[in-house]
Coordinates of C-alpha atoms and ligand atoms in Angstrom, one line a residue:
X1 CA 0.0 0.0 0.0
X2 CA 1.7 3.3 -1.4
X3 CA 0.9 6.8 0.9
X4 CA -1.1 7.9 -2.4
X5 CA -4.1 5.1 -2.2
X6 CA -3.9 5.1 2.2
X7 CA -7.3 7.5 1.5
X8 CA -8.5 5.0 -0.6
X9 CA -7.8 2.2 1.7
X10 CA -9.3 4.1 5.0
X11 CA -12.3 4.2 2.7
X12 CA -12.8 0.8 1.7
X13 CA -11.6 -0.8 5.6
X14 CA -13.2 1.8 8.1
X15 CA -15.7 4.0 5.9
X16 CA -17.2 1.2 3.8
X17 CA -17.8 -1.2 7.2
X18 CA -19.5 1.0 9.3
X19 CA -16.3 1.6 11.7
X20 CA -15.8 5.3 11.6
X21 CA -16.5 7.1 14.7
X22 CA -16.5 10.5 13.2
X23 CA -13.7 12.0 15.2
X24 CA -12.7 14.1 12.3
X25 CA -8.7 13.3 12.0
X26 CA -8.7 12.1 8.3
X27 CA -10.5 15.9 7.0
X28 CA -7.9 17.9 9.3
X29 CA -5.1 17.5 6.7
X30 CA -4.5 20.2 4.1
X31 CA -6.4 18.9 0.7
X32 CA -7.5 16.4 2.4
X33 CA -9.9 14.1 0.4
X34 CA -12.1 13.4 3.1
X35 CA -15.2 15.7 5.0
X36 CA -17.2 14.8 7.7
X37 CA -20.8 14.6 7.6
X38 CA -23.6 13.9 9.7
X39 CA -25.3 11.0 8.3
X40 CA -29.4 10.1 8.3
X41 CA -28.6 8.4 11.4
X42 CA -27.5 11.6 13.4
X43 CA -23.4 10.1 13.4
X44 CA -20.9 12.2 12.1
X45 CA -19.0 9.9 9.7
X46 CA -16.7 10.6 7.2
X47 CA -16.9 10.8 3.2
X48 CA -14.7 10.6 0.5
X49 CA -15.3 13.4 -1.9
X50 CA -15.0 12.0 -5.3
X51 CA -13.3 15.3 -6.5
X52 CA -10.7 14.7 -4.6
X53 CA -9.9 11.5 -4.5
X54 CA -7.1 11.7 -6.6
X55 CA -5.5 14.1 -4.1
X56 CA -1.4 14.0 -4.6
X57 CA -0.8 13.8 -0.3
X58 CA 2.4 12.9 1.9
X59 CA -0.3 12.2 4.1
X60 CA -0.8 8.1 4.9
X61 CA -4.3 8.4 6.0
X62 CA -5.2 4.5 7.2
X63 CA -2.7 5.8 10.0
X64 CA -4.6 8.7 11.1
X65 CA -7.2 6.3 11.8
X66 CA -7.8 4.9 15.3
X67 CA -9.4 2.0 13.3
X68 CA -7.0 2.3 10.6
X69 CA -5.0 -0.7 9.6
X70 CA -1.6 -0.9 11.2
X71 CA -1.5 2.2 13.3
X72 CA 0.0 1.6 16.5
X73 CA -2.2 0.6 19.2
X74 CA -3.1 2.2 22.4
X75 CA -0.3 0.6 24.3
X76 CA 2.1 1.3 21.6
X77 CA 1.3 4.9 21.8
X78 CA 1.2 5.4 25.5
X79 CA 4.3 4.0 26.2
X80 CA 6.0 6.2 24.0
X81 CA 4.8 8.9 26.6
X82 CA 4.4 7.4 29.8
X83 CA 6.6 4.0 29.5
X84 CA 9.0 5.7 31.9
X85 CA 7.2 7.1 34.3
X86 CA 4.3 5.2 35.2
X87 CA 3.3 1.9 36.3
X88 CA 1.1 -0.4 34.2
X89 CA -2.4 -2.0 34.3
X90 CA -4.0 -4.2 31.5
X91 CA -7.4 -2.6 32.4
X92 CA -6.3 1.2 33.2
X93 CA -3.2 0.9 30.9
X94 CA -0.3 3.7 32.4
X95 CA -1.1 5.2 35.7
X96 CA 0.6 7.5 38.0
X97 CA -2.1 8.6 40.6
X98 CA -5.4 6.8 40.9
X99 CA -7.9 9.0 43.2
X100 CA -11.7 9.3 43.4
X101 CA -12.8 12.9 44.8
X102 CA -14.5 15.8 43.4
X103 CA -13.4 19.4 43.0
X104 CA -14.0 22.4 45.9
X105 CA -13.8 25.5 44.6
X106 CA -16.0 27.1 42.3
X107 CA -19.1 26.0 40.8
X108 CA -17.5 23.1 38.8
X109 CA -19.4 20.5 40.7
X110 CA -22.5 21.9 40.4
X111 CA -21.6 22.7 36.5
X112 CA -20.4 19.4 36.1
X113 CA -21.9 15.8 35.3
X114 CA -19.6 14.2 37.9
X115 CA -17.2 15.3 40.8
X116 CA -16.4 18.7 38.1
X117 CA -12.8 17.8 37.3
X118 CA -13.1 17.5 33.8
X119 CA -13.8 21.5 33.6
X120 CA -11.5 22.2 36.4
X121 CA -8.4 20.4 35.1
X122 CA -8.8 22.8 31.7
X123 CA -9.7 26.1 33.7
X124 CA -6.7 24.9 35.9
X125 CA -4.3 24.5 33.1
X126 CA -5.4 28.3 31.8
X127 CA -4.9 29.8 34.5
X128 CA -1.4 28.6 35.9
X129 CA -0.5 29.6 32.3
X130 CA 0.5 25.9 30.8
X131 CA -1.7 26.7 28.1
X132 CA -3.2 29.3 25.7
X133 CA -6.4 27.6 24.6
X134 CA -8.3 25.2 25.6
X135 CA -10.2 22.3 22.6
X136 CA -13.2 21.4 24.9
X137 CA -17.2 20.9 24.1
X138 CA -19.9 22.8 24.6
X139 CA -23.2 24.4 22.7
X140 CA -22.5 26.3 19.6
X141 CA -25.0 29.2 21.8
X142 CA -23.2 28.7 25.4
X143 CA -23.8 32.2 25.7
X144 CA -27.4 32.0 25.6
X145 CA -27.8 28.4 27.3
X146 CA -25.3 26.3 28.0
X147 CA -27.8 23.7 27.2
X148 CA -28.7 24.5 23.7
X149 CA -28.3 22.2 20.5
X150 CA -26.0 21.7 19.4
X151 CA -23.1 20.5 21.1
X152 CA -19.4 20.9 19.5
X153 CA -15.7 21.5 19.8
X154 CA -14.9 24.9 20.9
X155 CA -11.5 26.6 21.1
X156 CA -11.8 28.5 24.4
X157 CA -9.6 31.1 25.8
X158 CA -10.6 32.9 29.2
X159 CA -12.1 30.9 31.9
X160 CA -15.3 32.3 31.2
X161 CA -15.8 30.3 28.0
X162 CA -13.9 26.9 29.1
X163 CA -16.5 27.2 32.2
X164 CA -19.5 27.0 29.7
X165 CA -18.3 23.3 29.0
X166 CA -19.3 21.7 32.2
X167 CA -21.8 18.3 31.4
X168 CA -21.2 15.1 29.2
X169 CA -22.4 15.6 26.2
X170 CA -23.8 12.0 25.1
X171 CA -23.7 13.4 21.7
X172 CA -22.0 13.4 17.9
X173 CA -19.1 16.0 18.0
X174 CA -15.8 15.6 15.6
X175 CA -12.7 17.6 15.5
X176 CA -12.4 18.7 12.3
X177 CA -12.8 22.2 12.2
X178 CA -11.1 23.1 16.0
X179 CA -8.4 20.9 15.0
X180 CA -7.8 23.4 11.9
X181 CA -7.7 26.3 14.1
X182 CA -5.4 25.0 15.8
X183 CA -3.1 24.4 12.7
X184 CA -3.7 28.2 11.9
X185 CA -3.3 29.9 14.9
X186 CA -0.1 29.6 16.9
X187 CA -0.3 28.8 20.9
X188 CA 0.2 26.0 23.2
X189 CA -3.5 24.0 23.7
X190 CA -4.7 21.6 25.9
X191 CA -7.5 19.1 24.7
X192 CA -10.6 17.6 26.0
X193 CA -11.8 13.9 24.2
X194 CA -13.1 10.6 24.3
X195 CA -10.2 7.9 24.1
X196 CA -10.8 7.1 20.2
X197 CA -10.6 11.0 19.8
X198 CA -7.2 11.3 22.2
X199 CA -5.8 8.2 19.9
X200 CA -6.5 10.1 17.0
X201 CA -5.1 13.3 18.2
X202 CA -1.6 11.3 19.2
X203 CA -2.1 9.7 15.3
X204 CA -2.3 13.4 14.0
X205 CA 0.3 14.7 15.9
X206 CA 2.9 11.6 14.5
X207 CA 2.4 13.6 10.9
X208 CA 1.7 17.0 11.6
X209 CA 4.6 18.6 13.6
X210 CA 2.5 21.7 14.1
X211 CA -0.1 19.5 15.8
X212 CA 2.5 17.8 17.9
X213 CA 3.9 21.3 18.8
X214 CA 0.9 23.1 20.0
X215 CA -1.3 20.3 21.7
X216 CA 0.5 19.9 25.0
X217 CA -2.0 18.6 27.4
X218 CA -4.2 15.4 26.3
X219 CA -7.3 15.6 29.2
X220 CA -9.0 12.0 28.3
X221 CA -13.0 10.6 29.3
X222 CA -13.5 7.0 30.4
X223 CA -15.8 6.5 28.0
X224 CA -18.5 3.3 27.2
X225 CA -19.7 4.4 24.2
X226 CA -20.6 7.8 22.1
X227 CA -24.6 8.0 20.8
X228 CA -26.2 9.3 18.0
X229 CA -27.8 12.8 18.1
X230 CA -31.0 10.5 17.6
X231 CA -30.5 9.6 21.4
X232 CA -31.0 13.2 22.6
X233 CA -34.0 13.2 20.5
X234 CA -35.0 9.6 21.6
X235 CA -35.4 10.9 25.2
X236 CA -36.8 14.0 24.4
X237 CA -39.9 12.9 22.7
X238 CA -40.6 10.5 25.4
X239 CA -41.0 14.1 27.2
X240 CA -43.7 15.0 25.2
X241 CA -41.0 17.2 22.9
X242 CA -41.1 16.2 19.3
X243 CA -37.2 15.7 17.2
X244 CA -38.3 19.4 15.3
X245 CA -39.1 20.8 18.5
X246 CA -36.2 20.2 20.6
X247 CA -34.0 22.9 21.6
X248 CA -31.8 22.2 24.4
X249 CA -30.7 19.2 26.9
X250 CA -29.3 18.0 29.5
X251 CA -28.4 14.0 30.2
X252 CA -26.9 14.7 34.0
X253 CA -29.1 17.0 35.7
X254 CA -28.3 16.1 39.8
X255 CA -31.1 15.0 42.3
X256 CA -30.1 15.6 45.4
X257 CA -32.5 13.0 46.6
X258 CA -31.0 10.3 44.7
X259 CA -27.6 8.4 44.4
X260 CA -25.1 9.8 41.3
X261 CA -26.4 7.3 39.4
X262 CA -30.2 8.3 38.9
X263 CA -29.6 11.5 37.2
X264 CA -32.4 12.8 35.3
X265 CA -32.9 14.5 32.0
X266 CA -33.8 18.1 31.0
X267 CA -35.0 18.8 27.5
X268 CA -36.8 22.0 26.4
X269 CA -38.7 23.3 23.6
X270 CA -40.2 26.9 22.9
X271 CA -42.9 26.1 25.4
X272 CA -41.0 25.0 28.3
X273 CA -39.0 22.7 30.1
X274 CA -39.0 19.2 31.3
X275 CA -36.7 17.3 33.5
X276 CA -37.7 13.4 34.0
X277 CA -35.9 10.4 36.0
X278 CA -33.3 9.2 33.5
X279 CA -34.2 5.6 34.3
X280 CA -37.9 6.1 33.9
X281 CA -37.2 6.8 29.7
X282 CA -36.8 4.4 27.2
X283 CA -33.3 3.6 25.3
X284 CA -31.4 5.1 28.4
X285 CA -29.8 1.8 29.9
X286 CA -26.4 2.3 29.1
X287 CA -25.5 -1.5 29.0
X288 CA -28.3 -2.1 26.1
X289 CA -26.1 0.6 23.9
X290 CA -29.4 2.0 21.8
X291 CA -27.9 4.7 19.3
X292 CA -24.6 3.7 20.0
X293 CA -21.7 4.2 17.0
X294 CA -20.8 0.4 15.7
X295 CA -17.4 1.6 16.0
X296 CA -17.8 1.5 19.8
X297 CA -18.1 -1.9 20.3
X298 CA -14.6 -2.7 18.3
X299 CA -12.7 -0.5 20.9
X300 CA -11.1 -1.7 23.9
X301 CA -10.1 1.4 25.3
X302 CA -12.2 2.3 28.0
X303 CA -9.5 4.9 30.4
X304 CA -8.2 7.0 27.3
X305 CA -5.2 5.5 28.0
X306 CA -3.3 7.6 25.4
X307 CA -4.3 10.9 27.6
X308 CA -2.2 12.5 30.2
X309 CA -5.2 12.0 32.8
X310 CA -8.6 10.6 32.4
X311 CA -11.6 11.8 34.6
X312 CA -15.2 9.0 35.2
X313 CA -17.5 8.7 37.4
X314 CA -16.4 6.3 40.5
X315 CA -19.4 4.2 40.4
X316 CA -18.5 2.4 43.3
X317 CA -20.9 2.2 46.5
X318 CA -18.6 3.9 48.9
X319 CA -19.0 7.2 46.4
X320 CA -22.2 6.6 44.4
X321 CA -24.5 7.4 47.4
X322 CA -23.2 11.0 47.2
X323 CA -25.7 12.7 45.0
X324 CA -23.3 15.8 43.4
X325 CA -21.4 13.6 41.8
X326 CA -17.5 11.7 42.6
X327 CA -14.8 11.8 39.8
X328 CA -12.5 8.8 39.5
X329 CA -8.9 10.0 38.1
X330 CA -6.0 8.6 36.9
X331 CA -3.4 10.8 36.5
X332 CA 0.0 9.8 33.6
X333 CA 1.7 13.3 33.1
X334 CA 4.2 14.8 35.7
X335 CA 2.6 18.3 35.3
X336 CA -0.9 17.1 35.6
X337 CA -0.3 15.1 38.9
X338 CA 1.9 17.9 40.3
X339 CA -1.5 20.4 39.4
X340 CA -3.7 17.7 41.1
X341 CA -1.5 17.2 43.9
X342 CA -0.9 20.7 44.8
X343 CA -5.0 21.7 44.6
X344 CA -5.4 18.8 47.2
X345 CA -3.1 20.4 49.6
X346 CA -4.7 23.8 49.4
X347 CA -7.9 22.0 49.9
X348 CA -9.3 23.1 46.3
X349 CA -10.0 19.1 45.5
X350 CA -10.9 16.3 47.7
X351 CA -9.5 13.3 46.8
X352 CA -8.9 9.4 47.9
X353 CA -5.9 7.3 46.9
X354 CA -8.1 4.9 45.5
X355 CA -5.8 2.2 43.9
X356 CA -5.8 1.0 40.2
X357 CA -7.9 -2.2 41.6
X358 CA -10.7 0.3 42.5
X359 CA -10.8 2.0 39.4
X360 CA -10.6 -1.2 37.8
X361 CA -14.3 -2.1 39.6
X362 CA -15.4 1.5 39.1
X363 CA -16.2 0.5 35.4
X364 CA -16.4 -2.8 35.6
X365 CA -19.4 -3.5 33.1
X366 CA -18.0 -1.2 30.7
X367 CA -14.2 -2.9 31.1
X368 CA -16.2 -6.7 30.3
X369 CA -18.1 -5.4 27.5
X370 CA -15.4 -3.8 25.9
X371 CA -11.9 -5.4 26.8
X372 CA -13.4 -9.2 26.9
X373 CA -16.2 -9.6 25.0
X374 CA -15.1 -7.6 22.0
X375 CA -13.4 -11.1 21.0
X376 CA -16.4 -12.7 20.7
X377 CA -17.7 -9.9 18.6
X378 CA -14.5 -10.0 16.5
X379 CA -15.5 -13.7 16.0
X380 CA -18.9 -12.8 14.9
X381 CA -18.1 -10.2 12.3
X382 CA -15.0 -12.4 11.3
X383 CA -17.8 -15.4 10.5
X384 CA -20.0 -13.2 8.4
X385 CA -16.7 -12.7 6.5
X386 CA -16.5 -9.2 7.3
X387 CA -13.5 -6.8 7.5
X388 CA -12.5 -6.0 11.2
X389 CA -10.0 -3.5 13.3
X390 CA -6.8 -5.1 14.3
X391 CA -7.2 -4.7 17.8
X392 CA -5.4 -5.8 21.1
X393 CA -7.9 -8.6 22.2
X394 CA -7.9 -11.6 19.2
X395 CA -11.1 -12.7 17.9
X396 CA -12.9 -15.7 20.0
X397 CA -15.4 -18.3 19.5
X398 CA -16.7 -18.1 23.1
X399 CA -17.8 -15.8 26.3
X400 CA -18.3 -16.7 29.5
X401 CA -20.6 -17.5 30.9
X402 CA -22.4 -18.7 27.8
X403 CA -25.5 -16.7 28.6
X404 CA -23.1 -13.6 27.9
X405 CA -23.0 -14.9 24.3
X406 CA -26.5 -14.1 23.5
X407 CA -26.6 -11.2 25.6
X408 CA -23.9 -9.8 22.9
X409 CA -26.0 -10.6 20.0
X410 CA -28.9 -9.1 21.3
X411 CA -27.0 -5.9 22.0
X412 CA -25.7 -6.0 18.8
X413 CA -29.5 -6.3 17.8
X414 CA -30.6 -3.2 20.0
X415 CA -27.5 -0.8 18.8
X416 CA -28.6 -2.0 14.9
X417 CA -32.3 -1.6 15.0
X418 CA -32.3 1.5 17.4
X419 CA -31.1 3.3 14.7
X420 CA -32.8 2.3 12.1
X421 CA -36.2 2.1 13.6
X422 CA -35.7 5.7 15.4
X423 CA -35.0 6.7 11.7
X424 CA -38.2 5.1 10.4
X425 CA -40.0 6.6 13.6
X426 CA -39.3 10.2 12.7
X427 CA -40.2 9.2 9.1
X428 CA -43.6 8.8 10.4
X429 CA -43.8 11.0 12.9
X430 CA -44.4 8.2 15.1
X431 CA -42.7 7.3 18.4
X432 CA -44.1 4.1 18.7
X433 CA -41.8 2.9 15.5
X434 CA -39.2 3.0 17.6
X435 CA -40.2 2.1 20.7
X436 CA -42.6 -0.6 19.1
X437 CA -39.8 -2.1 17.4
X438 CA -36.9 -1.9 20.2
X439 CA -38.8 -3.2 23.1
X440 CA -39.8 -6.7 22.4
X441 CA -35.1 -7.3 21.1
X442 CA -34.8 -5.5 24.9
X443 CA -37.2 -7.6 26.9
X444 CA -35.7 -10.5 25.4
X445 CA -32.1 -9.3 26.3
X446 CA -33.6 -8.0 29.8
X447 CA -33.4 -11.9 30.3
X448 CA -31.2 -13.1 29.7
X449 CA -28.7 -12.7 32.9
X450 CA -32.0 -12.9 34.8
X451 CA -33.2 -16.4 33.5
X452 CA -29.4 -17.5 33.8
X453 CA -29.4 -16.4 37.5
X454 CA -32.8 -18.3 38.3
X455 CA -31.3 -21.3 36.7
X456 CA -28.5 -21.0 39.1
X457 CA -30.9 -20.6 41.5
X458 CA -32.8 -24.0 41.0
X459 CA -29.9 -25.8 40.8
X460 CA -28.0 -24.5 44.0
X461 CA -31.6 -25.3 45.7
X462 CA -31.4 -29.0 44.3
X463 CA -28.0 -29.2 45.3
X464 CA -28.7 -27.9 48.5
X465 CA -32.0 -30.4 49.0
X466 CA -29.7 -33.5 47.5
X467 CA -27.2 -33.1 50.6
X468 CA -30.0 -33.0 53.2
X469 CA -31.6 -35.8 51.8
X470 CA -28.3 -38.1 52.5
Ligands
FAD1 C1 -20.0 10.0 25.4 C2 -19.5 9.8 26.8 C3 -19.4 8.6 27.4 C4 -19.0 8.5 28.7 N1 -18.9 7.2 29.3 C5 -18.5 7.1 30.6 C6 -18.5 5.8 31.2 O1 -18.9 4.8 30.7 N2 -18.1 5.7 32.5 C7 -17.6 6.9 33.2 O2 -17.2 6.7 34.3 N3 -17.6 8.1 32.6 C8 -18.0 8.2 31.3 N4 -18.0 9.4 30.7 C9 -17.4 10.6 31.4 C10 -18.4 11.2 32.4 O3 -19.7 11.2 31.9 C11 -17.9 12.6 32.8 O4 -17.8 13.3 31.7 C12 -16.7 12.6 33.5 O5 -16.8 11.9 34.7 C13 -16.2 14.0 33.9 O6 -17.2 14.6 34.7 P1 -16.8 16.0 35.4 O7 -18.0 16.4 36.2 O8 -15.5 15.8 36.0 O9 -16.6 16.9 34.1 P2 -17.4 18.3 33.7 O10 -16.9 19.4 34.5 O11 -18.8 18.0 33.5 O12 -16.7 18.4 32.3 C14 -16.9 17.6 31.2 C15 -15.8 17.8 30.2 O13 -16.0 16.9 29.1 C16 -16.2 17.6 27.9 N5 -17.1 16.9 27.1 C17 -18.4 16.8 27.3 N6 -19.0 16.0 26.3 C18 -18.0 15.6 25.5 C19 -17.9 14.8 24.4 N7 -18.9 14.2 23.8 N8 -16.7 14.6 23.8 C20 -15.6 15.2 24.3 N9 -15.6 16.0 25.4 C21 -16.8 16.2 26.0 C22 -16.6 19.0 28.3 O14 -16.2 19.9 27.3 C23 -15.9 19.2 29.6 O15 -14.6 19.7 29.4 C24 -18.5 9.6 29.4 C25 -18.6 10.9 28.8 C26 -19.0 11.0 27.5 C27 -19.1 12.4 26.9
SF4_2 S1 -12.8 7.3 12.6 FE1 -12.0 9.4 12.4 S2 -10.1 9.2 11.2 FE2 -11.3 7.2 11.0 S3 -12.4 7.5 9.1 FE3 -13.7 8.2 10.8 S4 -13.4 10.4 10.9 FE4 -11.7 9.5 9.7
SF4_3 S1 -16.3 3.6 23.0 FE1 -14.3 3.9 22.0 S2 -14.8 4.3 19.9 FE2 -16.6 4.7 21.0 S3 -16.6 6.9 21.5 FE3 -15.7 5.8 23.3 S4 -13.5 5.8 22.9 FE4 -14.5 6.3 20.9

C-alpha cells in the first residue's frame, strides 16, 4: 500500500464497514480528500469526496485512523509517553495517581456531570499559564444556554468560556474544524476527548509537527460508548418534545435526593422545560447501547489510555450514594499530577488514593463489554466474513458464561435496530416505531442474565435439598 491510495484504503476498511467514529482526524489534513458529515442516522462519519480523491498527499491516512490498519495501538502509543514514568495495568493501561474525589472551589461540581474535574483540570491549566487555549465541548449558543443544541468542539480562551463546557455531552461532535484552528493559529492548547478521539489526536500529531507542537495537554473521558444525536431526540420525545421541536438538553441533571447514578434528564422546547428520572425513559440503559456508533463496540479502550489523565465517574458504592457527583482520576503526566497534587493540599479538590484495583471495579461493566467480550464480537463479524480493526484482544469463538453470548447478540441487535427504527420513527412522525420495534429485542435481552441467574438458583436449591436428603 503506497501513501497515495492510504485514502482509498481508510475508505474501503473503516468507511465502507461502518467503523468510523467520526472523530474528524482524516478531514484535518490540508487537501485532504475526506469531509465529515452527519449521516441520516445523526453520526458524524466521514466521506470521501469523489473530486478529490485523486489528491497527490504525503499524508498516509489509514494511519490517522484509530481504526485504521496498522496504526499503533493504544499501548504502543502510550508507552512512547508514559513508559518511563508510570506503572502499568491491562485494564487502566499507564497510571501515575489513581484517586476518586471531586473538585471544591467554584461551581464546577454543580456545573459538572460528575465530581467537576473535567472543567476544572482545563480552567486549571489556563490559568497557571501551561496553556493558551483550551479544545473542549460545549453548545454552539453557550452564551445564551449552556444547554442548547448543538453540542461541539470549541476553542476556548478565558475561563469564562472553558466554564460553559461543564456536562457530558452523550452526543455526535468531531474535530475537524477546531483541529484546523489550531493548525492556523499559533499557541500551546490543551484538549478535551473521548479515548478514540485522544488516539486520533496522538495519530495526528505523529504527521503534523505543528499539531504535535501546539497540543501539550491530552485531558481524556472514560468513556463506554458515544450515541447518536437520535439519542438526545429519543429521550426528548418520550417528554412529550417532538425531534423538530427540541431545543436544548441536559443528560446529567443532579437529584439531590437520589444516588449519582439516577440523574435525570432536562429537554426543552419553545414552550417549556422538562426534566424526567433518567431511568424512567426508554433507550437510556447504558448497557443495552441504543444509538450507540458500531465503532464503539470494536474498541477496547475504556481509560483514554493515550491521555495525560482521564476523569469517570467512581461508580462504586462507597461514592455513588453522594448525589453531586465523585470523579474517578488517573493521572499519567508529571505536570498534571503535580497540578492535582498541589489543589489537594490547598484544599481546592478532595481526593482518595483509591488504587488502580478500585478504578478497575469503578467500570467494571463497561471494562467486560469492551476489553473481553469484544473477541467474541471480533469472532462474529470475522464469520459473516467481514473486514475487522486489528485490535489488542484476538477474535474468539466463546464468552463466559455462555449466557453472555447471546446477551452480545442481542446488544448487537438493540445498537442496529435502534437506529434504524428511530429513523423510520421520525419518518412517520411516530414514536411508537421505535419504541414498538426496540422493546420486544430488549425484553428478550432484559433476560437473559436474569433467566441465567434463576437457573443458578434452581440448581443451587437442588444441590442444597440432595445433601439434606443423605
Ligand atoms: C460519550 C461519553 C461517554 C462516557 N462514558 C462514561 C462511562 O462509561 N463511565 C464513566 O465513568 N464516565 C463516562 N463518561 C465521562 C463522564 O460522563 C464525565 O464526563 C466525567 O466523569 C467528567 O465529569 P466531570 O464532572 O468531572 O466533568 P465536567 O466538569 O462535567 O466536564 C466535562 C468535560 O467533558 C467535555 N465533554 C463533554 N462531552 C464531551 C464529548 N462528547 N466529547 C468530548 N468531550 C466532552 C466538556 O467539554 C468538559 O470539558 C462519558 C462521557 C461521555 C461524553
Ligand atoms: S474514525 Fe476518524 S479518522 Fe477514521 S475514518 Fe472516521 S473520521 Fe476519519
Ligand atoms: S467507545 Fe471507543 S470508539 Fe466509542 S466513543 Fe468511546 S472511545 Fe470512541
Amino acid at each position: 500500500m503506497t501513501i497515495i491510495q492510504s485514502h482509498q484504503a481508510l475508505n474501503d476498511t473503516v468507511i465502507a464497514n461502518g467503523y468510523c467514529v467520526g472523530c474528524g482526524a482524516c478531514a484535518v489534513p490540508e487537501q485532504s480528500p475526506f469531509r465529515i458529515v452527519m449521516d441520516d442516522y445523526g453520526k458524524y462519519q466521514s466521506r470521501l469526496s469523489s473530486s478529490n480523491v485523486f489528491a497527490k498527499t504525503e499524508i498516509d491516512y489509514e494511519k490517522l485512523c484509530p481504526f485504521g490498519t496498522s496504526t499503533p495501538n493504544e499501548d504502543e502509543i502510550a508507552k512512547q509517553h508514559y513508559g518511563e514514568t508510570c506503572e502499568y495495568n491491562t485494564q487502566v493501561g499507564y497510571y501515575k495517581g489513581v484517586y476518586a474525589g471531586h473538585v471544591t472551589e467554584g461551581d464546577f461540581r454543580k456545573q459538572g456531570s460528575s465530581g467537576g474535574m473535567g472543567t476544572w483540570v482545563l480552567n486549571e491549566l489556563l490559568e497557571k499559564g501551561l496553556v493558551d487555549y483550551v479544545l473542549h465541548v460545549k453548545s454552539e449558543t453557550a452564551d445564551q444556554d449552556l444547554n442548547n443544541l448543538p453540542f461541539r468542539y470549541h476553542v476556548s480562551k478565558t475561563l469564562d468560556e472553558t466554564q460553559q463546557g461543564g456536562k457530558s455531552r452523550y452526543y455526535p461532535i468531531e474535530l475537524s474544524e477546531v483541529l484546523k484552528t489550531v493548525r492556523n493559529q499559533p499557541g500551546r492548547y490543551a484538549v478535551v476527548g473521548l479515548p478514540c478521539f485522544i488516539k486520533s489526536i496522538r495519530l495526528l500529531q505523529a504527521q503534523d509537527s505543528v499539531l504535535a507542537g501546539r497540543i501539550q495537554y491530552c485531558v481524556g473521558l472514560v468513556c463506554g460508548h458515544l450515541k447518536s444525536s437520535h439519542y438526545a431526540e429519543s429521550l426528548a420525545w418520550q417528554m412529550s418534545i417532538a425531534p423538530q421541536e427540541l431545543q436544548g438538553i441536559d443528560f446529567r441533571i443532579k437529584d439531590p435526593s437520589e444516588p449519582a447514578n439516577r440523574y435525570s434528564t432536562y429537554a426543552k422546547d419553545t414552550f417549556g422545560e422538562k426534566i424526567v428520572p433518567t431511568k424512567q425513559l426508554f433507550g437510556a440503559d447504558w448497557g443495552a447501547g441504543a444509538f450507540k456508533y458500531k465503532a464503539c463496540d470494536f474498541c477496547d479502550d475504556v481509560f483514554a489510555e493515550t491521555a495525560d489523565v482521564v476523569l469517570g465517574d467512581a461508580w462504586l458504592p462507597e461514592y455513588v450514594q453522594d448525589s453531586y457527583g465523585t470523579n474517578v482520576v488517573v493521572t499519567r503526566k508529571g505536570a498534571i499530577q503535580q497540578l492535582i497534587v498541589n489543589a489537594r493540599r490547598e484544599g481546592r479538590l478532595e481526593l482518595d488514593e483509591l488504587g488502580v484495583e478500585k478504578a478497575v471495579q469503578s467500570q467494571d461493566a463497561g471494562l467486560r463489554h469492551r476489553k473481553v467480550a469484544i473477541g467474541y464480537r471480533l469472532h462474529c463479524e470475522k464469520a459473516d466474513n467481514s473486514w475487522v480493526p486489528t485490535k489488542r484482544t484476538s477474535p474468539s469463538k466463546s464468552l463466559n458464561p455462555r449466557y453472555e453470548m447471546k446477551r452480545q447478540q442481542l446488544r448487537t441487535e438493540l445498537r442496529d435496530l435502534s437506529h434504524r427504527s428511530f429513523l423510520n420513527a421520525k419518518h412517520t412522525n411516530d414514536l411508537s416505531a421505535y419504541i414498538g420495534a426496540v422493546q420486544p429485542v430488549y425484553s428478550h435481552y432484559s433476560r437473559q442474565g436474569h433467566s441465567f441467574l434463576r437457573r443458578l438458583l434452581s440448581f443451587t436449591k437442588r444441590k442444597i435439598k440432595a445433601v439434606v436428603r443423605l
